[in-house]
Coordinates of C-alpha atoms in Angstrom, one line a residue:
M383 CA 31.1 19.5 31.4
G384 CA 29.7 17.4 28.6
Q385 CA 26.1 16.4 28.1
L386 CA 24.9 13.0 27.1
S387 CA 22.8 12.5 24.0
E388 CA 19.5 10.7 24.1
E389 CA 21.3 7.7 22.9
G390 CA 24.0 8.0 25.6
I391 CA 21.3 8.3 28.3
A392 CA 19.5 5.2 26.9
K393 CA 22.8 3.3 27.1
K394 CA 23.6 4.4 30.6
I395 CA 20.1 3.4 31.9
A396 CA 20.4 0.1 30.0
E397 CA 23.7 -0.6 31.8
Q398 CA 22.1 0.0 35.2
I399 CA 19.1 -2.1 34.4
S400 CA 21.4 -4.9 33.2
V401 CA 23.3 -5.0 36.4
I402 CA 20.3 -4.7 38.7
A403 CA 17.7 -6.8 36.9
F404 CA 19.9 -9.5 35.2
K405 CA 23.5 -9.8 36.6
A406 CA 22.7 -9.4 40.3
P407 CA 19.9 -12.0 40.4
R408 CA 22.2 -14.5 38.6
L409 CA 25.0 -13.8 40.9
F410 CA 22.9 -14.4 44.0
R411 CA 20.9 -17.2 42.3
M412 CA 17.7 -15.3 42.9
E413 CA 16.3 -15.0 39.4
K414 CA 12.8 -16.0 40.5
E415 CA 12.7 -13.4 43.3
F416 CA 13.8 -10.7 40.8
T417 CA 11.2 -11.5 38.2
L418 CA 8.8 -8.7 39.1
L419 CA 11.5 -6.1 39.2
R420 CA 13.0 -7.3 35.9
E421 CA 9.7 -7.2 34.1
A422 CA 8.8 -3.8 35.5
A423 CA 12.3 -2.4 34.5
L424 CA 12.0 -3.8 31.0
R425 CA 8.5 -2.5 30.5
A426 CA 9.5 1.0 31.6
Y427 CA 12.6 1.0 29.5
R428 CA 10.8 -0.3 26.4
Q429 CA 8.1 2.4 26.9
E430 CA 10.7 5.2 27.3
Y431 CA 13.3 4.0 24.8
P432 CA 11.5 1.9 22.1
N433 CA 13.8 0.1 19.7
R434 CA 16.8 0.3 22.0
E435 CA 16.5 -2.9 23.9
H436 CA 19.7 -4.1 22.2
F437 CA 21.6 -1.9 24.7
L438 CA 20.5 -4.3 27.5
N439 CA 22.9 -7.1 28.5
K440 CA 20.5 -9.9 29.5

C-alpha cells in the first residue's frame, strides 16, 4: 500500500477543511455559525503546514 508524502497529506487535509469549513457552511447558508470553526481550522492548518494555504478551496 502506498504512502502519502508530506505534500500529499497537506492536500488531503486541505480538501477536508475546504468541505467542512467553507463548502458546507455556504451550502446551508450558515457562514456566520461556522466562523469559529473556520478560523480555528485555518489557524491550525497554517501552523502545521505553513506556505500551503493555496491547497485550500475557500
